[in-house]
C-alpha cells in the first residue's frame, strides 16, 4: 500500500510552491509556478491544480495516497471560511474561496492559514521552534508578520483573525504605516522600510539602487549611513522582541525572513535589550534565527494538512 502523504502549498505574491510530504516531514517531491494573480483566480486555480497533480505524480503514488492539502497564503485570509482576503498582493483573488474547489477536486480536507502562521507551524514542527510549548515566530521581510503557536495550535483571535505582531507601535515618532499607526515594527524593520530610510539619508544615490538587501550589504562593507539604518531596524526589532516576551512569555522566539540574513547584525541589540527585561523569565526563553529558510511556510502548510487529516 502507498505510504500516506499530504500536500503543502505556499502561495506568495510572486510564486506558488507545493510539496508532497510524508507524516514524518520528508519532502517526496516539490514544484513551483508563478502566482500571476492578475490572470484571475480561475486561471490560478487551474495552474495550482496542475502543480499539485505534478508533485503527486512525481512521488509515484496514486491520488488515493493523498490525505489532505494545507495552504499557507499571503494574508489576510479567513481560515474558517476558507477565503483569501488580500486585495494587496493577490488582487483578483480577493474574497475567493480556495478551499471548496480544491476539496471538491481531490476529495480530501483542505485548510488555509495566513503565511506567517504557516511559517510558525513549520518551524515548530521541523525547525527552530521544536520542543517549544509557546512559540512566537516573527518573519521580517517585505513586511513584518508573526505567528503564535501554543501547544501545536495556531493562536487565534476574534473571528479566527491572527495577531498582527508586525504592526505593534515601536516608536510613535516613526514613519506612518497603512495599518493606522505610526512607527510600527514593520515600518521600521522590514526590507522596504530600511530602503526608504536609506534613500532619505543617501540623497545622492539613485533611489532604485537601494534595497533592504543593499543596505545590509553596505553596512557590512562599513558604510556608516547604511550601518545607522540597520542599527535603527535592529533597535526596533529589539523593542519588538522585548514586548513579545512580555505579551506571550514564549519558550522560544524564532526570527525569520529575508531581513534575518542580517541576524548577526541585529542580534547584539536584541540580546542587550532583552537582558534588561525584569518582567519576563528571560533565562528560560530562547531567541534564535529560523532554521527552515524559505521552506518554513511550505512545511507548515504540510503540517496544517496533517493536523486537518487527523480531524476527519
Ligand atoms: Zn503598521
Short mmCIF file of C-alpha atoms and ligand atoms in Angstrom, two decimals:
data_model
loop_
_atom_site.label_atom_id
_atom_site.label_comp_id
_atom_site.label_asym_id
_atom_site.label_seq_id
_atom_site.Cartn_x
_atom_site.Cartn_y
_atom_site.Cartn_z
CA UNK A 1 0.00 0.00 0.00
CA UNK A 2 1.17 3.53 -0.76
CA UNK A 3 2.61 5.46 2.16
CA UNK A 4 0.18 8.26 3.02
CA UNK A 5 1.16 11.79 2.07
CA UNK A 6 -0.15 15.33 2.33
CA UNK A 7 0.46 18.30 0.05
CA UNK A 8 1.57 21.67 1.39
CA UNK A 9 1.06 24.75 -0.78
CA UNK A 10 2.73 28.11 -0.14
CA UNK A 11 1.05 30.99 -2.00
CA UNK A 12 3.02 34.22 -2.20
CA UNK A 13 2.62 37.36 -4.24
CA UNK A 14 5.09 36.19 -6.90
CA UNK A 15 5.21 32.41 -6.72
CA UNK A 16 3.31 29.35 -5.54
CA UNK A 17 5.29 26.38 -4.20
CA UNK A 18 3.87 22.94 -3.48
CA UNK A 19 5.39 19.82 -1.96
CA UNK A 20 4.24 16.28 -1.25
CA UNK A 21 5.28 15.47 2.31
CA UNK A 22 5.18 12.35 4.49
CA UNK A 23 3.88 12.21 8.07
CA UNK A 24 7.50 12.35 9.24
CA UNK A 25 8.11 15.60 7.37
CA UNK A 26 10.15 14.23 4.46
CA UNK A 27 9.63 16.01 1.15
CA UNK A 28 8.90 13.46 -1.62
CA UNK A 29 8.57 15.95 -4.45
CA UNK A 30 8.15 19.66 -4.97
CA UNK A 31 7.45 22.27 -7.62
CA UNK A 32 6.91 25.98 -8.17
CA UNK A 33 4.83 28.12 -10.53
CA UNK A 34 4.48 31.90 -10.86
CA UNK A 35 1.47 33.31 -8.99
CA UNK A 36 0.39 35.70 -11.81
CA UNK A 37 -2.64 36.74 -9.78
CA UNK A 38 -3.51 39.32 -12.46
CA UNK A 39 -4.60 36.45 -14.72
CA UNK A 40 -7.58 35.83 -12.47
CA UNK A 41 -8.46 33.20 -9.90
CA UNK A 42 -9.89 30.59 -12.29
CA UNK A 43 -6.61 30.57 -14.20
CA UNK A 44 -4.65 30.44 -10.92
CA UNK A 45 -6.75 27.56 -9.60
CA UNK A 46 -6.28 25.60 -12.83
CA UNK A 47 -2.50 26.07 -12.71
CA UNK A 48 -2.38 25.29 -8.98
CA UNK A 49 -4.26 22.04 -9.60
CA UNK A 50 -1.74 21.22 -12.31
CA UNK A 51 1.09 21.88 -9.84
CA UNK A 52 -0.47 19.63 -7.19
CA UNK A 53 -1.08 16.90 -9.79
CA UNK A 54 2.54 17.08 -10.91
CA UNK A 55 4.01 16.85 -7.39
CA UNK A 56 1.69 13.91 -6.66
CA UNK A 57 2.66 12.17 -9.92
CA UNK A 58 6.34 12.67 -9.17
CA UNK A 59 6.00 10.70 -5.92
CA UNK A 60 4.90 7.65 -7.92
CA UNK A 61 1.84 7.34 -5.69
CA UNK A 62 -1.77 7.38 -6.80
CA UNK A 63 -4.09 10.24 -5.88
CA UNK A 64 -5.61 7.88 -3.31
CA UNK A 65 -2.48 8.20 -1.16
CA UNK A 66 -3.29 11.88 -0.55
CA UNK A 67 -4.79 12.58 2.90
CA UNK A 68 -5.17 16.37 2.93
CA UNK A 69 -3.99 19.66 1.43
CA UNK A 70 -2.73 22.56 3.55
CA UNK A 71 -2.24 26.08 2.24
CA UNK A 72 -0.21 28.93 3.65
CA UNK A 73 -1.19 32.12 1.85
CA UNK A 74 -0.05 35.73 1.89
CA UNK A 75 -2.63 37.18 4.26
CA UNK A 76 -5.09 38.27 5.28
CA UNK A 77 -7.02 35.02 4.93
CA UNK A 78 -10.11 33.70 6.69
CA UNK A 79 -9.13 30.20 7.87
CA UNK A 80 -12.65 29.38 8.99
CA UNK A 81 -14.43 30.41 5.78
CA UNK A 82 -11.51 29.25 3.62
CA UNK A 83 -11.25 32.55 1.78
CA UNK A 84 -8.41 34.80 0.68
CA UNK A 85 -8.96 38.42 1.72
CA UNK A 86 -5.89 40.04 0.24
CA UNK A 87 -6.53 42.86 -2.22
CA UNK A 88 -2.87 43.98 -2.00
CA UNK A 89 -0.71 41.15 -3.30
CA UNK A 90 -3.42 38.87 -4.74
CA UNK A 91 -5.78 41.47 -6.26
CA UNK A 92 -8.06 39.35 -8.44
CA UNK A 93 -8.20 36.59 -5.83
CA UNK A 94 -9.67 38.86 -3.15
CA UNK A 95 -12.67 37.26 -1.46
CA UNK A 96 -12.42 33.92 -3.28
CA UNK A 97 -12.89 30.61 -1.54
CA UNK A 98 -9.92 28.40 -2.39
CA UNK A 99 -10.70 25.55 0.00
CA UNK A 100 -14.01 24.42 -1.57
CA UNK A 101 -12.84 23.89 -5.18
CA UNK A 102 -9.64 22.09 -4.14
CA UNK A 103 -11.60 19.93 -1.71
CA UNK A 104 -14.05 19.03 -4.46
CA UNK A 105 -11.25 18.30 -6.96
CA UNK A 106 -9.28 15.98 -4.68
CA UNK A 107 -11.92 14.67 -2.26
CA UNK A 108 -9.75 15.42 0.79
CA UNK A 109 -9.82 18.02 3.59
CA UNK A 110 -8.24 21.34 2.63
CA UNK A 111 -7.18 24.03 5.12
CA UNK A 112 -5.82 27.54 4.59
CA UNK A 113 -3.86 29.68 7.02
CA UNK A 114 -2.04 33.00 6.93
CA UNK A 115 1.53 32.51 5.66
CA UNK A 116 3.05 33.83 8.89
CA UNK A 117 1.08 31.23 10.87
CA UNK A 118 2.11 28.54 8.39
CA UNK A 119 5.79 29.50 8.74
CA UNK A 120 5.45 29.37 12.53
CA UNK A 121 3.90 25.90 12.29
CA UNK A 122 6.73 24.77 10.02
CA UNK A 123 9.43 25.98 12.40
CA UNK A 124 7.63 24.36 15.36
CA UNK A 125 7.38 21.03 13.55
CA UNK A 126 10.81 20.70 12.00
CA UNK A 127 12.85 23.83 12.69
CA UNK A 128 13.97 26.24 15.40
CA UNK A 129 10.69 26.09 17.35
CA UNK A 130 10.82 22.34 18.00
CA UNK A 131 10.02 21.38 21.58
CA UNK A 132 8.52 24.74 22.47
CA UNK A 133 5.23 24.97 24.37
CA UNK A 134 4.53 28.56 23.38
CA UNK A 135 6.42 29.69 20.30
CA UNK A 136 6.33 33.09 18.60
CA UNK A 137 7.79 33.35 15.13
CA UNK A 138 8.35 36.77 13.62
CA UNK A 139 9.11 36.97 9.89
CA UNK A 140 10.94 40.09 8.76
CA UNK A 141 10.94 40.50 5.00
CA UNK A 142 8.84 42.61 2.65
CA UNK A 143 6.64 43.08 5.71
CA UNK A 144 6.87 42.04 9.33
CA UNK A 145 4.45 39.28 10.33
CA UNK A 146 4.12 36.92 13.20
CA UNK A 147 2.57 33.66 14.20
CA UNK A 148 1.93 32.39 17.70
CA UNK A 149 1.76 28.64 18.33
CA UNK A 150 0.50 27.29 21.65
CA UNK A 151 0.79 23.52 22.22
CA UNK A 152 0.99 22.93 18.50
CA UNK A 153 -2.10 25.02 17.75
CA UNK A 154 -2.25 28.37 16.00
CA UNK A 155 -3.35 31.12 18.40
CA UNK A 156 -6.47 32.82 17.03
CA UNK A 157 -8.29 35.98 17.92
CA UNK A 158 -11.77 37.26 17.18
CA UNK A 159 -13.33 35.57 14.17
CA UNK A 160 -10.19 33.47 13.71
CA UNK A 161 -8.03 36.52 12.97
CA UNK A 162 -4.34 36.23 13.76
CA UNK A 163 -2.31 38.74 15.77
CA UNK A 164 -0.53 41.36 13.68
CA UNK A 165 2.69 41.42 15.66
CA UNK A 166 4.44 43.48 12.98
CA UNK A 167 2.05 46.36 13.49
CA UNK A 168 2.78 46.93 17.19
CA UNK A 169 3.83 50.54 17.54
CA UNK A 170 7.50 50.63 18.49
CA UNK A 171 8.28 54.33 18.07
CA UNK A 172 5.36 56.78 17.82
CA UNK A 173 7.64 59.29 16.09
CA UNK A 174 8.44 56.77 13.35
CA UNK A 175 7.02 56.58 9.80
CA UNK A 176 3.27 56.37 9.30
CA UNK A 177 2.03 52.94 8.26
CA UNK A 178 -1.01 51.87 6.25
CA UNK A 179 -2.14 49.93 9.33
CA UNK A 180 -3.32 53.13 11.01
CA UNK A 181 -0.49 53.88 13.45
CA UNK A 182 2.99 55.29 13.07
CA UNK A 183 6.30 53.69 13.93
CA UNK A 184 5.11 50.10 13.92
CA UNK A 185 7.68 47.27 13.73
CA UNK A 186 7.05 46.76 10.01
CA UNK A 187 7.51 50.45 9.21
CA UNK A 188 10.92 50.37 10.92
CA UNK A 189 12.42 46.94 10.30
CA UNK A 190 11.05 45.49 7.05
CA UNK A 191 13.30 45.40 3.98
CA UNK A 192 11.35 48.21 2.25
CA UNK A 193 11.41 50.28 5.48
CA UNK A 194 15.21 50.07 5.55
CA UNK A 195 15.35 51.02 1.87
CA UNK A 196 13.10 54.06 2.43
CA UNK A 197 15.22 55.22 5.37
CA UNK A 198 18.44 54.77 3.38
CA UNK A 199 17.08 56.70 0.36
CA UNK A 200 16.33 59.64 2.65
CA UNK A 201 19.79 59.53 4.17
CA UNK A 202 21.64 58.90 0.88
CA UNK A 203 20.13 61.56 -1.43
CA UNK A 204 22.98 61.30 -3.93
CA UNK A 205 22.39 57.61 -4.62
CA UNK A 206 19.80 56.64 -7.28
CA UNK A 207 16.79 55.50 -5.22
CA UNK A 208 16.25 52.40 -7.35
CA UNK A 209 19.76 51.18 -6.47
CA UNK A 210 18.83 50.97 -2.79
CA UNK A 211 17.01 47.94 -1.39
CA UNK A 212 16.87 46.34 2.04
CA UNK A 213 19.48 43.82 0.90
CA UNK A 214 21.78 46.53 -0.49
CA UNK A 215 21.59 48.45 2.79
CA UNK A 216 22.66 45.34 4.69
CA UNK A 217 25.50 44.71 2.20
CA UNK A 218 26.66 48.35 2.51
CA UNK A 219 26.51 48.13 6.31
CA UNK A 220 28.69 45.01 6.21
CA UNK A 221 31.13 46.86 3.94
CA UNK A 222 31.48 49.58 6.57
CA UNK A 223 29.25 52.33 5.18
CA UNK A 224 28.30 54.38 8.28
CA UNK A 225 24.96 55.60 6.91
CA UNK A 226 23.86 52.10 5.95
CA UNK A 227 25.03 50.89 9.34
CA UNK A 228 22.89 53.55 11.04
CA UNK A 229 19.85 52.38 9.07
CA UNK A 230 20.46 48.74 10.02
CA UNK A 231 21.05 49.76 13.65
CA UNK A 232 17.69 51.56 13.69
CA UNK A 233 15.94 48.48 12.30
CA UNK A 234 17.78 46.30 14.84
CA UNK A 235 16.82 48.61 17.72
CA UNK A 236 13.17 48.45 16.64
CA UNK A 237 13.36 44.66 16.42
CA UNK A 238 14.89 44.52 19.90
CA UNK A 239 11.95 46.55 21.24
CA UNK A 240 9.53 44.33 19.36
CA UNK A 241 11.03 41.15 20.77
CA UNK A 242 11.10 42.71 24.26
CA UNK A 243 7.35 43.34 24.06
CA UNK A 244 6.67 39.88 22.58
CA UNK A 245 8.35 38.39 25.68
CA UNK A 246 6.08 40.41 27.95
CA UNK A 247 2.92 39.66 25.99
CA UNK A 248 3.25 35.96 25.28
CA UNK A 249 6.02 34.73 27.63
CA UNK A 250 7.07 32.23 24.96
CA UNK A 251 9.60 29.43 25.43
CA UNK A 252 11.05 30.21 22.01
CA UNK A 253 11.10 33.29 19.78
CA UNK A 254 12.07 32.44 16.21
CA UNK A 255 13.17 35.24 13.89
CA UNK A 256 12.96 34.52 10.17
CA UNK A 257 12.50 36.12 6.77
CA UNK A 258 14.95 37.67 4.32
CA UNK A 259 15.92 40.55 6.63
CA UNK A 260 17.25 37.95 9.08
CA UNK A 261 20.09 37.23 6.65
CA UNK A 262 21.45 40.09 8.78
CA UNK A 263 20.64 38.23 12.02
CA UNK A 264 24.22 38.69 13.22
CA UNK A 265 23.86 42.49 12.84
CA UNK A 266 20.53 42.51 14.70
CA UNK A 267 21.35 40.05 17.46
CA UNK A 268 23.55 42.24 19.73
CA UNK A 269 20.83 44.91 20.07
CA UNK A 270 18.23 42.23 20.79
CA UNK A 271 20.36 40.47 23.43
CA UNK A 272 21.32 43.73 25.14
CA UNK A 273 17.76 44.99 25.45
CA UNK A 274 16.26 41.63 26.41
CA UNK A 275 18.86 41.26 29.19
CA UNK A 276 17.29 44.36 30.77
CA UNK A 277 13.82 42.82 30.86
CA UNK A 278 12.88 42.49 34.53
CA UNK A 279 9.36 41.17 33.85
CA UNK A 280 9.74 38.11 31.62
CA UNK A 281 11.67 34.96 32.71
CA UNK A 282 14.36 35.64 30.10
CA UNK A 283 16.61 32.81 31.34
CA UNK A 284 14.01 30.32 30.20
CA UNK A 285 13.36 31.94 26.82
CA UNK A 286 15.30 31.01 23.70
CA UNK A 287 15.66 33.65 20.99
CA UNK A 288 17.06 32.30 17.75
CA UNK A 289 17.10 32.52 14.00
CA UNK A 290 14.68 30.42 11.94
CA UNK A 291 16.10 27.15 10.62
CA UNK A 292 14.00 26.25 7.59
CA UNK A 293 14.60 29.33 5.42
CA UNK A 294 12.12 29.65 2.54
CA UNK A 295 10.68 26.20 3.28
CA UNK A 296 9.10 27.19 6.62
CA UNK A 297 5.77 28.16 5.04
CA UNK A 298 5.67 25.11 2.80
CA UNK A 299 6.44 22.69 5.64
CA UNK A 300 3.97 24.48 7.90
CA UNK A 301 1.28 24.12 5.22
CA UNK A 302 2.03 20.39 5.16
CA UNK A 303 1.78 20.25 8.98
CA UNK A 304 -1.58 22.05 8.80
CA UNK A 305 -2.73 19.44 6.26
CA UNK A 306 -1.61 16.58 8.55
CA UNK A 307 -3.47 18.08 11.51
CA UNK A 308 -6.59 18.51 9.40
CA UNK A 309 -6.42 14.94 8.12
CA UNK A 310 -6.50 13.70 11.73
CA UNK A 311 -9.72 15.61 12.37
CA UNK A 312 -11.60 13.60 9.76
ZN1 LIG B 1 1.84 49.11 10.61
#
